[in-house]
Short mmCIF file of C-alpha atoms and ligand atoms in Angstrom, two decimals:
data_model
loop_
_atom_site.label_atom_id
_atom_site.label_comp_id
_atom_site.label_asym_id
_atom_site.label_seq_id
_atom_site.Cartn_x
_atom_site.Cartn_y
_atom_site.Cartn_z
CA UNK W 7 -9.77 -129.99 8.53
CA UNK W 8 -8.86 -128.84 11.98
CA UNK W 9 -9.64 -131.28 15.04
CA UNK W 10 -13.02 -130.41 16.97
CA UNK W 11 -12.64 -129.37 19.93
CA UNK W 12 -15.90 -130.03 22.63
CA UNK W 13 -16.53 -127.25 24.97
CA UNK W 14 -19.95 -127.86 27.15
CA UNK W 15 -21.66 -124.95 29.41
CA UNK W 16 -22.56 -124.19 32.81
CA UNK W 17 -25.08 -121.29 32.79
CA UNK W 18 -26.25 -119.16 29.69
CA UNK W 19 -27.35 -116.25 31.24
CA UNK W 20 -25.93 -112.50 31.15
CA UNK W 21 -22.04 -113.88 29.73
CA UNK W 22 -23.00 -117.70 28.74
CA UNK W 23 -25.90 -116.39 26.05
CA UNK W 24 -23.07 -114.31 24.53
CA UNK W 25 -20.34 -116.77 24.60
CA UNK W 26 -23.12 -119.46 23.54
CA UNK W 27 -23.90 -116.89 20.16
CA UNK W 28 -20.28 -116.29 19.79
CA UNK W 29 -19.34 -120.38 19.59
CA UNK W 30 -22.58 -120.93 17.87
CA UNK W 31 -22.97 -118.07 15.25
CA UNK W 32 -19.76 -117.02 15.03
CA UNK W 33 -17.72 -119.54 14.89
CA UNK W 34 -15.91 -119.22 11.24
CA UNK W 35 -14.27 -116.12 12.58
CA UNK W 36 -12.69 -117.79 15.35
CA UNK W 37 -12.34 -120.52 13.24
CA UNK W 38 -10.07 -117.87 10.87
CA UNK W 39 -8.58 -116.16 13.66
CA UNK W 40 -7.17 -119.50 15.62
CA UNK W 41 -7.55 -121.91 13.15
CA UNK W 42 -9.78 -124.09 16.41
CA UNK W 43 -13.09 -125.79 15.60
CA UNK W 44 -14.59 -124.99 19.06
CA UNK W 45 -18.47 -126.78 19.11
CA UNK W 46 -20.74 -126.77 22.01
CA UNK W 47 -22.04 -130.23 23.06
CA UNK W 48 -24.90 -128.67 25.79
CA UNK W 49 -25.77 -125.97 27.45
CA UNK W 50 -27.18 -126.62 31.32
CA UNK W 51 -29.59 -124.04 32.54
CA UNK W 52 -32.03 -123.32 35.18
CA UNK W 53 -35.46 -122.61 33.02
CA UNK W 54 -34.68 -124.46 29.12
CA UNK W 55 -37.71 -122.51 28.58
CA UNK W 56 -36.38 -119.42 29.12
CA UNK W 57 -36.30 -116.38 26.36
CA UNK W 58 -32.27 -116.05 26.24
CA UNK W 59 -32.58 -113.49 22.86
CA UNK W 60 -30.68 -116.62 20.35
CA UNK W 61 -31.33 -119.85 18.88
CA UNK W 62 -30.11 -122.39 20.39
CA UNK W 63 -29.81 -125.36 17.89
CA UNK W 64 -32.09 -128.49 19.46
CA UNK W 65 -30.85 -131.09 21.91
CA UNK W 66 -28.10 -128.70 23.29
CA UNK W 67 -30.15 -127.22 26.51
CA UNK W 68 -30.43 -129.17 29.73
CA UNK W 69 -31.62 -128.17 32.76
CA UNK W 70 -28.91 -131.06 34.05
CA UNK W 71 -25.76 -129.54 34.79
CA UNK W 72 -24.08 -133.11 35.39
CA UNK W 73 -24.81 -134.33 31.92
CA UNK W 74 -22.44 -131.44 30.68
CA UNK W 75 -19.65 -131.97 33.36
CA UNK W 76 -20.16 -135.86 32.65
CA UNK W 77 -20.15 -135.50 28.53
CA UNK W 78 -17.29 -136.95 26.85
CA UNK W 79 -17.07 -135.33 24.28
CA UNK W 80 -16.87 -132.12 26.20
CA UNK W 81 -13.13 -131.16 26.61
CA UNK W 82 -13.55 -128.12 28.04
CA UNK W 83 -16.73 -126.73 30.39
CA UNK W 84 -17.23 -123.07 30.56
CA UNK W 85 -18.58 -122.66 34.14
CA UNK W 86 -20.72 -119.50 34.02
CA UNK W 87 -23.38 -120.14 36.47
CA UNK W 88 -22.01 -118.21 39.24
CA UNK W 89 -22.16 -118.85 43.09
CA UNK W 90 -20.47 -121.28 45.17
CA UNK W 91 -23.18 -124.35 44.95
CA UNK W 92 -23.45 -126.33 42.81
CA UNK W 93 -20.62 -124.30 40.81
CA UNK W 94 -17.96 -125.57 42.70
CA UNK W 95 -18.32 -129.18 42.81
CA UNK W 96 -19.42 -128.99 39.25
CA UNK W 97 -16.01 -127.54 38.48
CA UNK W 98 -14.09 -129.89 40.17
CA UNK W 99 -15.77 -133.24 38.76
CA UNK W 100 -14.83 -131.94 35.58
CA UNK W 101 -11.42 -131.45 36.13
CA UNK W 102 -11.23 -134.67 38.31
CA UNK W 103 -12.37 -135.88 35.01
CA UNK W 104 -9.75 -134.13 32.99
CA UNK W 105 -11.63 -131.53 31.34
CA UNK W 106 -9.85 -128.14 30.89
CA UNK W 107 -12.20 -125.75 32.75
CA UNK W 108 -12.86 -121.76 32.42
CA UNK W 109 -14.80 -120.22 35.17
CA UNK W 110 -15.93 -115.65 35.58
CA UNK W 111 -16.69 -116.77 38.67
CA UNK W 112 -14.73 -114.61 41.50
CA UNK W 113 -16.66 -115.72 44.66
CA UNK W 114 -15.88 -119.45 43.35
CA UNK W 115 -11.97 -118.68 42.62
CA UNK W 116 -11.85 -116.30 45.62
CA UNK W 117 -13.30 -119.84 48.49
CA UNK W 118 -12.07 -122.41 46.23
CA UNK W 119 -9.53 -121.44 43.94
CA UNK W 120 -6.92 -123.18 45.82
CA UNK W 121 -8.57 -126.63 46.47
CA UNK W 122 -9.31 -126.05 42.42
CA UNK W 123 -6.09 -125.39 41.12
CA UNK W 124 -4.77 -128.38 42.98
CA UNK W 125 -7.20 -130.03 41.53
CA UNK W 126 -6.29 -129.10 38.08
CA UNK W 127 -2.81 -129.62 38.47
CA UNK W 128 -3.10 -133.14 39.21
CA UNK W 129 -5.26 -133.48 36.38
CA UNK W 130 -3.10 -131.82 34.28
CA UNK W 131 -5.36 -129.87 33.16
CA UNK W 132 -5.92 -126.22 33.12
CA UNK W 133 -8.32 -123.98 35.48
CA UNK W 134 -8.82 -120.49 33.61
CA UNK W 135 -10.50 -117.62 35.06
CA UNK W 136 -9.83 -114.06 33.61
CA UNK W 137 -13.13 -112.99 33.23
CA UNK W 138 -13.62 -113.72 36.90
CA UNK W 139 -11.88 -109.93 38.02
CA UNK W 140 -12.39 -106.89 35.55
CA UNK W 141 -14.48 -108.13 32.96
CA UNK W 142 -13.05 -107.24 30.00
CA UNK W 143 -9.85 -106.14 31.08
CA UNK W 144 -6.35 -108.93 31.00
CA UNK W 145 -5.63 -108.34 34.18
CA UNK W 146 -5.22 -112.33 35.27
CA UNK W 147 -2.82 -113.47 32.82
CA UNK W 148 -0.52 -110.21 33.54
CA UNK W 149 -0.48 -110.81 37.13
CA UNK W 150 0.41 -114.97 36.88
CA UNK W 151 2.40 -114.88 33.74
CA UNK W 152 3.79 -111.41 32.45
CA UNK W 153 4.54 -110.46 35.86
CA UNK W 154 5.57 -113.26 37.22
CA UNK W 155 9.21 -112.53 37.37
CA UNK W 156 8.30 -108.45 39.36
CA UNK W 157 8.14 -108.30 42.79
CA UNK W 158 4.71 -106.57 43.44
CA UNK W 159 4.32 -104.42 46.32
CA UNK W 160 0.91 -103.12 45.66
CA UNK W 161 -2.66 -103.55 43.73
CA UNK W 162 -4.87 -100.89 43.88
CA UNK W 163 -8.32 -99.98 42.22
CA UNK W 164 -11.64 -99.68 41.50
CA UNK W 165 -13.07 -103.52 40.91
CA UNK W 166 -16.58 -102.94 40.95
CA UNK W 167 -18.45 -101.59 38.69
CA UNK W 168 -21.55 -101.29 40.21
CA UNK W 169 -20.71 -99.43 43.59
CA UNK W 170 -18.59 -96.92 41.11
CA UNK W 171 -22.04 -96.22 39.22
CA UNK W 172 -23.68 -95.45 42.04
CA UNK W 173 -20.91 -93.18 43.94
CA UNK W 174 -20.57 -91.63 40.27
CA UNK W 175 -24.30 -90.72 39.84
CA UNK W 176 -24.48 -89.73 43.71
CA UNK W 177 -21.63 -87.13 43.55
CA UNK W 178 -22.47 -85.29 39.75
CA UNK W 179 -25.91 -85.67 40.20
CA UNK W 180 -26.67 -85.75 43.96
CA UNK W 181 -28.81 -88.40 43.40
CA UNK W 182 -29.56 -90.04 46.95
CA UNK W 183 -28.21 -93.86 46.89
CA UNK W 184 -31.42 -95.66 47.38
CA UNK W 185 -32.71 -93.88 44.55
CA UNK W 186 -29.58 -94.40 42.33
CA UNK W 187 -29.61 -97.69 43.66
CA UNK W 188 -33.22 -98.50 42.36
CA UNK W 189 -32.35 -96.88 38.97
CA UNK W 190 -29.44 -99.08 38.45
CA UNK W 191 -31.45 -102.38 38.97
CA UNK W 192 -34.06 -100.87 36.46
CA UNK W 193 -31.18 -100.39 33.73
CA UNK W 194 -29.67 -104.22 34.82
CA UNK W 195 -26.55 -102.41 36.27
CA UNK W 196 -27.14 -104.04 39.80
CA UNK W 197 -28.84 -107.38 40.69
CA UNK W 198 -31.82 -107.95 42.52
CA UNK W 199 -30.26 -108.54 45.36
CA UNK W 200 -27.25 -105.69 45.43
CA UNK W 201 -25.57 -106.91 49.18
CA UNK W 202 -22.32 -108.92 47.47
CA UNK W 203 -21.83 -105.47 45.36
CA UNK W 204 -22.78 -102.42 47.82
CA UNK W 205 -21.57 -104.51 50.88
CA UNK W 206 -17.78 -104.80 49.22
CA UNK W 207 -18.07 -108.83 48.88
CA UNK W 208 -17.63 -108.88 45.58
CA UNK W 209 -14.56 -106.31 45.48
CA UNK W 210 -13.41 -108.03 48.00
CA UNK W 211 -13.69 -111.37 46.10
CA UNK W 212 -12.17 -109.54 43.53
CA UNK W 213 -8.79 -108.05 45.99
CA UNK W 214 -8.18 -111.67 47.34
CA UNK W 215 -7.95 -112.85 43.60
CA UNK W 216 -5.66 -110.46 42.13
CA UNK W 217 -3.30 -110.24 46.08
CA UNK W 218 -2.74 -114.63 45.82
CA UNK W 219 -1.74 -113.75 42.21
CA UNK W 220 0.16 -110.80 42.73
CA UNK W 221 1.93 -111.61 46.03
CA UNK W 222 2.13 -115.44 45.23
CA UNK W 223 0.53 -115.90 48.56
CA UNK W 224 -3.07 -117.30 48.70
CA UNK W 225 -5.94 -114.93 50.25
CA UNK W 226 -8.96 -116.48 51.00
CA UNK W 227 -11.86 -113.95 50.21
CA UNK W 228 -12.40 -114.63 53.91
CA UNK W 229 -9.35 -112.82 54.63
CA UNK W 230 -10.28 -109.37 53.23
CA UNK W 231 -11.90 -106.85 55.29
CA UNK W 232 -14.79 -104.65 53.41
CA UNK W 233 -17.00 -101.92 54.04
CA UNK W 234 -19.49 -101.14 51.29
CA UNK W 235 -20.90 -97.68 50.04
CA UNK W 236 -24.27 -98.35 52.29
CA UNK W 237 -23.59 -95.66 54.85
CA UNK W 238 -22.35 -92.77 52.43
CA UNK W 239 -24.51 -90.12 52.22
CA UNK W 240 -24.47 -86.78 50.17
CA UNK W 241 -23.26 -84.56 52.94
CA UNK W 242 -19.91 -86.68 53.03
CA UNK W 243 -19.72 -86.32 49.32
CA UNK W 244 -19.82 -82.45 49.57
CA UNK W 245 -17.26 -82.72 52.70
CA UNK W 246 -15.19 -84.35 50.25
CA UNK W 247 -15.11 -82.32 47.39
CA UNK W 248 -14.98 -79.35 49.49
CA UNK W 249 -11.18 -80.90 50.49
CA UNK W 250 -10.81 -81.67 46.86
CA UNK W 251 -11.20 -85.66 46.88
CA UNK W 252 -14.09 -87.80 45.60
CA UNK W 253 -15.15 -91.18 47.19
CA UNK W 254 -14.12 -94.55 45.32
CA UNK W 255 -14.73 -98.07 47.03
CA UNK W 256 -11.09 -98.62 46.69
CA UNK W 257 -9.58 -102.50 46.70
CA UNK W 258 -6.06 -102.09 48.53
CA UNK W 259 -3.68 -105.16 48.18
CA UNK W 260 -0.20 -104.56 49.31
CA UNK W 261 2.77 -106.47 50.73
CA UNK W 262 5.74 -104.87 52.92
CA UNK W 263 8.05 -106.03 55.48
CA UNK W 264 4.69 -106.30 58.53
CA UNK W 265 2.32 -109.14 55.92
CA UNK W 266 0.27 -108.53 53.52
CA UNK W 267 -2.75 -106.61 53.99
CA UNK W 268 -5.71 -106.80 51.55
CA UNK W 269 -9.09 -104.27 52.24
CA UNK W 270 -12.16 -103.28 50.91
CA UNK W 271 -13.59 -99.93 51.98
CA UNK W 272 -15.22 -96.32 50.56
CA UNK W 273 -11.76 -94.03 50.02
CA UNK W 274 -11.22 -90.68 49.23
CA UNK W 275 -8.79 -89.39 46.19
CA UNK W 276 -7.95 -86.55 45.65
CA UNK W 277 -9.88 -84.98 42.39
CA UNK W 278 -6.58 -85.09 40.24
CA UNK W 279 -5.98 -88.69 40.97
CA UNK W 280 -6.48 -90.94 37.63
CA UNK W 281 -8.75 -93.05 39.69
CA UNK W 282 -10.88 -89.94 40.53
CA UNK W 283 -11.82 -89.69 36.65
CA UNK W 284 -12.90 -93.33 36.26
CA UNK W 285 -16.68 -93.24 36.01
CA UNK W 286 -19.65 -95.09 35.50
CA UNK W 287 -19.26 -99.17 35.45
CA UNK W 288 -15.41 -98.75 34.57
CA UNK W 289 -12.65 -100.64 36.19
CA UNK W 290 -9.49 -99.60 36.60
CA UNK W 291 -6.53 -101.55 38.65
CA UNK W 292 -2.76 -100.08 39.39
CA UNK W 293 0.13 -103.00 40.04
CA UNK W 294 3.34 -101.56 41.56
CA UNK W 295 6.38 -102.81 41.50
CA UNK W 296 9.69 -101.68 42.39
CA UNK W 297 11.43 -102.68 38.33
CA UNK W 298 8.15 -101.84 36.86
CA UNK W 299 6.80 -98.46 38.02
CA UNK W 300 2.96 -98.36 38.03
CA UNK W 301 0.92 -100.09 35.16
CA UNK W 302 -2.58 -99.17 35.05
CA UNK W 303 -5.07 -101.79 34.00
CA UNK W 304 -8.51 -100.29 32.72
CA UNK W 305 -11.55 -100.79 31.07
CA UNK W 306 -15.18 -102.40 31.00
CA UNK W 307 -15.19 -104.17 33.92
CA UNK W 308 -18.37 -106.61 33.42
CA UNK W 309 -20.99 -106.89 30.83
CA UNK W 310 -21.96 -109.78 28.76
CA UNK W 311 -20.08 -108.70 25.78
CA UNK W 312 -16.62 -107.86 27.63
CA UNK W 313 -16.71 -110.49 29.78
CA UNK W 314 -17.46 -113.35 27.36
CA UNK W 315 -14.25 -111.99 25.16
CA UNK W 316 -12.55 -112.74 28.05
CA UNK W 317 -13.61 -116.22 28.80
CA UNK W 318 -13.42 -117.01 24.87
CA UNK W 319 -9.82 -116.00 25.37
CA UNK W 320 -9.26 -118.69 28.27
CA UNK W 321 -11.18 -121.26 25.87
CA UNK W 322 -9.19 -120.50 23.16
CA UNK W 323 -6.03 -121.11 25.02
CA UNK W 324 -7.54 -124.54 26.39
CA UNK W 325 -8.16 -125.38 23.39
CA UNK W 326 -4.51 -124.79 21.94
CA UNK W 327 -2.71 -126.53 25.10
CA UNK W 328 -4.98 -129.47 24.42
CA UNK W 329 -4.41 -129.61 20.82
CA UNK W 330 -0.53 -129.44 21.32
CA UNK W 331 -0.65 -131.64 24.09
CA UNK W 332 0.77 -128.82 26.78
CA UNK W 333 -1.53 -128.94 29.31
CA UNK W 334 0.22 -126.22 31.92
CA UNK W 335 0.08 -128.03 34.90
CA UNK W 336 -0.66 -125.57 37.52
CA UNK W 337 0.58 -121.99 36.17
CA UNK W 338 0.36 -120.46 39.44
CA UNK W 339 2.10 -121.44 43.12
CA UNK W 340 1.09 -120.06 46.27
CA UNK W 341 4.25 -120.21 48.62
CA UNK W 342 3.02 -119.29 52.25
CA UNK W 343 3.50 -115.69 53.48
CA UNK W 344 2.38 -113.54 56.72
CA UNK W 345 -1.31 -111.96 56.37
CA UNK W 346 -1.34 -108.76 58.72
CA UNK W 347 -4.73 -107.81 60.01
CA UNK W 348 -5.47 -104.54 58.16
CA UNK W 349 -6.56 -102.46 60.94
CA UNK W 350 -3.01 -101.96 61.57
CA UNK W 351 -2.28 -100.68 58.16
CA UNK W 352 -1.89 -96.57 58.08
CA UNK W 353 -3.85 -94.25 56.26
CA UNK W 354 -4.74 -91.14 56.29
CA UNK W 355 -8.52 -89.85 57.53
CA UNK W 356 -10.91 -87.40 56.98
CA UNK W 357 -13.55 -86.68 59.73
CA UNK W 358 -16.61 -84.20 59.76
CA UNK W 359 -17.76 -83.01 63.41
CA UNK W 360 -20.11 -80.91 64.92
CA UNK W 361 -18.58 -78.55 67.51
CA UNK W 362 -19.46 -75.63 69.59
CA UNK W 363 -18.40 -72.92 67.87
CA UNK W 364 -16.58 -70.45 70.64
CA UNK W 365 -12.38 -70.14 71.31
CA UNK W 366 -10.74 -73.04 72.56
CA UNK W 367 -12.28 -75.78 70.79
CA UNK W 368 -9.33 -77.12 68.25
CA UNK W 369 -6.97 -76.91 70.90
CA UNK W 370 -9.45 -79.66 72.96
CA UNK W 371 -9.73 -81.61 69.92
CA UNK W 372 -5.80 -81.39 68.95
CA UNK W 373 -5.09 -82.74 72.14
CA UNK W 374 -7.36 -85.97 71.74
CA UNK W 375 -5.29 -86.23 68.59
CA UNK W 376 -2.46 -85.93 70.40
CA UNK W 377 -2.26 -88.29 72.74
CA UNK W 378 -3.21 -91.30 71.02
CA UNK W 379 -0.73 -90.16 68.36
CA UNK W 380 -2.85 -89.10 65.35
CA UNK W 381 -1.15 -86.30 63.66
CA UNK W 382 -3.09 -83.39 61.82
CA UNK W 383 -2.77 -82.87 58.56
CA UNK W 384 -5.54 -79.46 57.94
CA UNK W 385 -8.64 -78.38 59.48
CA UNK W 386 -11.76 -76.25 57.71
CA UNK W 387 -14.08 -75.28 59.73
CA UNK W 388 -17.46 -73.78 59.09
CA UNK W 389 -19.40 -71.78 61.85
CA UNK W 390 -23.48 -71.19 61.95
CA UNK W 391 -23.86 -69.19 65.13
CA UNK W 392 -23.39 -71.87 68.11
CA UNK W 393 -22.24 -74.62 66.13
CA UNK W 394 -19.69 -75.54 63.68
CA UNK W 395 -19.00 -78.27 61.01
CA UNK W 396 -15.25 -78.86 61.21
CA UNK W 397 -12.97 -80.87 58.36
CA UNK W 398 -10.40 -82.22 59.66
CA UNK W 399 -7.72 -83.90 57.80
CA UNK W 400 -5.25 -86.51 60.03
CA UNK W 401 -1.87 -88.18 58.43
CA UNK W 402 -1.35 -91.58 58.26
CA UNK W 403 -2.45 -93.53 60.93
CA UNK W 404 -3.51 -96.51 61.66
CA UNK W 405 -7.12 -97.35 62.38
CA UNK W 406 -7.30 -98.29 65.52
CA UNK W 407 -5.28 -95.11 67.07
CA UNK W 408 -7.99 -92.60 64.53
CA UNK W 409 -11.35 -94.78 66.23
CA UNK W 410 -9.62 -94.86 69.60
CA UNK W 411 -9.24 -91.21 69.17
CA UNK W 412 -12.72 -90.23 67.50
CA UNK W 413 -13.96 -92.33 70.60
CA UNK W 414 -12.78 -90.12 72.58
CA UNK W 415 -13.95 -86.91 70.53
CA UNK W 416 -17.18 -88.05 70.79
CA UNK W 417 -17.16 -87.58 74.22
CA UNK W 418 -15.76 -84.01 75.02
CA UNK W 419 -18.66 -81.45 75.85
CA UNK W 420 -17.43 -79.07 72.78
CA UNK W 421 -17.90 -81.92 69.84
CA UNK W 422 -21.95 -82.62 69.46
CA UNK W 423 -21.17 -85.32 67.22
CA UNK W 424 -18.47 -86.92 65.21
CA UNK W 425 -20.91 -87.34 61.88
CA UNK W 426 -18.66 -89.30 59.82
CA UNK W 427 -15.29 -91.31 59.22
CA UNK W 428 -13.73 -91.59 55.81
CA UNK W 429 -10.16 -92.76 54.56
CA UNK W 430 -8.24 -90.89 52.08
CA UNK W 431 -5.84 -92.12 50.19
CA UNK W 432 -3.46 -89.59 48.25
CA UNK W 433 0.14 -89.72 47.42
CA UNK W 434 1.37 -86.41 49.24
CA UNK W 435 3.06 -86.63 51.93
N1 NAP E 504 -22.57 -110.31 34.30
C1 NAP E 504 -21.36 -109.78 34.29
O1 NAP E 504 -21.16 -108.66 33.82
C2 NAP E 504 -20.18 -110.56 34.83
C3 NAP E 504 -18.89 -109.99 34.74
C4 NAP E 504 -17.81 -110.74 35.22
C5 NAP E 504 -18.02 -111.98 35.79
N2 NAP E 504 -19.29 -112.47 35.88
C6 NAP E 504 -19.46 -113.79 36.51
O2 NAP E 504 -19.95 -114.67 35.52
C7 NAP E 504 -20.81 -115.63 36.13
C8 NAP E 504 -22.15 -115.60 35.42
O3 NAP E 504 -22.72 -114.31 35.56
P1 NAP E 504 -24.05 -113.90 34.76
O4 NAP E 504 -24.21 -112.44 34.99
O5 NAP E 504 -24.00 -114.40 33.36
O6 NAP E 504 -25.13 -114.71 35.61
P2 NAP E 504 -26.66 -114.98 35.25
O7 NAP E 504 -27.13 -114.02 34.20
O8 NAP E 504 -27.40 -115.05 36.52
O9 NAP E 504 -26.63 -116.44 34.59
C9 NAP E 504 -26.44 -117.60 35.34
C10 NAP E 504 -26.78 -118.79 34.45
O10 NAP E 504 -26.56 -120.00 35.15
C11 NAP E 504 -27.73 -120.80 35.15
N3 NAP E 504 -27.82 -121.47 36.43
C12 NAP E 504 -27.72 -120.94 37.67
N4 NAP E 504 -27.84 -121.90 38.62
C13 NAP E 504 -28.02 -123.06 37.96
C14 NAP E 504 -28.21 -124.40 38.36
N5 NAP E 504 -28.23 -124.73 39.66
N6 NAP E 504 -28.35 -125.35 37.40
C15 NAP E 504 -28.32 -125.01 36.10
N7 NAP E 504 -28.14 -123.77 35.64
C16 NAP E 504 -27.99 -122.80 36.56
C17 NAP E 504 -28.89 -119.85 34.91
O11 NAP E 504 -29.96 -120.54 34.31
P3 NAP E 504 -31.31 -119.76 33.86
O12 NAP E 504 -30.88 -118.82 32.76
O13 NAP E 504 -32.22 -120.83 33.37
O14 NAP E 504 -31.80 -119.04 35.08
C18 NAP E 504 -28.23 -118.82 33.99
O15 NAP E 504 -28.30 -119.26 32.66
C19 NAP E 504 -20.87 -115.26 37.62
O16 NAP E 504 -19.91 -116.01 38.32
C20 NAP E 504 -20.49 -113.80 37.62
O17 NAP E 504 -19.92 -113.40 38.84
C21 NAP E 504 -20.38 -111.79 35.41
#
């Protein structure tokens, strides 16, 4: 008979309830699979009245998170209650207490995670958390351990699935966002309260995560700068495709000789990109390296059933370290290295104006360009009688020099307005 292993839980909602039926009901088959006897000593919840769709055996809900965290026969606490408070502390008591601890949550690992994994490390015991980027998809454990010998350069993707339902449905369908928006709260796609998902928080939660891992540097969340889908509307979408690129809320992690630079923000690709094809609630991450090429990463990035595979796979490996007496003390190190603020950080811009349309014009607005050294890539321009809507394509360039630029635009007498600002990200030159 294999030794039991206690594993208590913070939160049963959306990933707990599964991971609660998967310890609960289906237990023999991890049982076969890993040879652990994993049993759950409580379950802390908001409501204990609450309809969560299983039965949950009597005596194991309580609406008293500390009598979980404080349980001793709980060696390991599954922290799936989300948010910063009382999340946080909760995790750290138990590892203070030396319970092994498994967390999904990114906006926890993305203000805390360093405090935390000090925390565990002088424990010695482990702080988990691959669920908290990508859902379903290892992404966590390749960064810290498979990859730990490449030097990464970049991580680039699409980390939220939400925000990529939305841009997906608003570009096939020309569905306008607030309406998309409501639909996707109907079907459970976006919360109540959508700001941490269509504000970029949560990618950018997400991009601090996987940069500390990748670079071995540690971003706050703080650190990230974001712009969220609010502002897109459909006319930017058809500017876009009319170019040949699609919008993404791209995260953008990379490191070079200036810092590393980690942002948020709505991006163009180009329609034959691999990220232009990833649709609907999908995830999908590149890592770059110079000895590895590109790796792509993809998948179901949230979901109760893909995300509680991933947190039983963090459990599971508690549970093993503890039962062979190898608790990893701290698997990952953050040495300290330059953060460049990434408005300096080049890229290359699309922006759609309304000009007079008469002879003369692009050589006015060439100029602008040209002195605050904003090269043009291509123009398309579109004339109705006395105006124009011009497309106009810039090469890299940092942000600063394209707003300082548009600024100036805006003012001529021959642009009526500059009507939107996007980046575009594409490999040509
Ligand atoms: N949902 C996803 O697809 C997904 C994907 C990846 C990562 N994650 C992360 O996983 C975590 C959980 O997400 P979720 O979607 O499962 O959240 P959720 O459905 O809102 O569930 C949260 C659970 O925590 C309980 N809870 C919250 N505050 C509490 C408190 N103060 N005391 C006791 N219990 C409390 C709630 O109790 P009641 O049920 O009684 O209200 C609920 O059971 C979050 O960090 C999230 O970011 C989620």
């Amino acid at each position: 008979m294999s030794m039991q292993i206690g594993v208590g839980f913070l939160g049963a909602g959306t990933v707990g309830s599964v991971l609660v039926r998967r310890l609960i009901y289906e237990s023999d088959a991890i049982a076969a699979k890993t040879g652990l006897d994993l049993v759950v000593r409580g379950i802390a919840v908001r409501d204990r009245a609450k309809d969560r769709g299983i039965v949950i055996p009597p005596g194991l809900l309580t609406d008293r998170p500390s009598e979980v965290v404080d349980d001793p026969t709980v060696q390991i606490v599954i922290e799936v209650m989300g948010g910063l408070d009382p999340a946080g502390d909760l995790v750290l008591r138990a590892l203070e207490s030396g319970k092994a601890v498994v967390t999904a949550n990114k906006e926890l690992m993305a203000s805390r995670g360093r405090e935390l994994l000090a925390a565990a490390e002088t424990a010695g015991v482990s702080l988990l958390f691959e669920a908290a980027v990508g859902g379903g998809i290892p992404i966590i454990r390749p960064l810290s351990e498979s990859l730990a010998g490449e030097r990464i350069t970049s991580v680039l993707g699409i980390v939220n699935g939400t925000t990529n339902y939305i841009l997906t449905r608003m570009v096939e369908e020309g569905v306008a966002y607030e309406d998309v928006l409501a639909e996707a709260q109907e079907l459970g796609y976006a919360e109540a309260d959508p700001t941490a998902d269509v504000g970029g928080g949560d990618a950018a939660s997400k991009a601090a995560i996987l940069a500390s891992l990748a670079f071995g540097t540690w971003v706050g969340g703080s650190r990230v700068t974001r712009e969220g889908i609010e502002g897109l509307g459909t006319e930017d979408f058809e500017s876009a495709r009319r170019l040949g690129y699609t919008p993404k809320l791209l995260a953008i992690a990379e490191d070079s000789s200036e810092g590393i630079a980690v942002r948020v923000h709505p991006t163009l690709v180009p329609l034959d990109h691999p990220l232009a094809s990833v649709r609907g609630a999908t995830n999908a991450v590149f890592v770059s390296g110079p000895s590895i090429g590109e790796l792509l990463f993809t998948g179901p990035g949230a979901g109760g059933e893909p995300t509680a595979t991933a947190v039983l796979g963090d459990v599971i490996t508690s549970a093993r370290e503890r039962l062979a007496g190898t608790q990893v003390k701290s698997r990952i190190r953050f040495a300290s290295g330059r953060l460049r603020d990434p408005s300096g950080v080049s890229i290359k811009w699309l922006l759609r104006m309304t000009v007079m349309d008469r002879p003369g014009v692009l050589a006015q607005i060439a100029a602008v360009f040209g002195r605050h050294e904003v090269s043009i890539k291509s123009v398309w321009q579109d004339g109705r009688g006395d105006e124009a809507t011009l497309l106009l394509v810039t090469h890299e360039s940092p942000e600063g020099d394209l707003h300082l630029a548009a600024d100036e635009l805006a003012g001529l007498e021959v642009v009526s307005a500059v009507d939107s600002i996007m980046r575009v990200y594409d490999d040509e030159p």
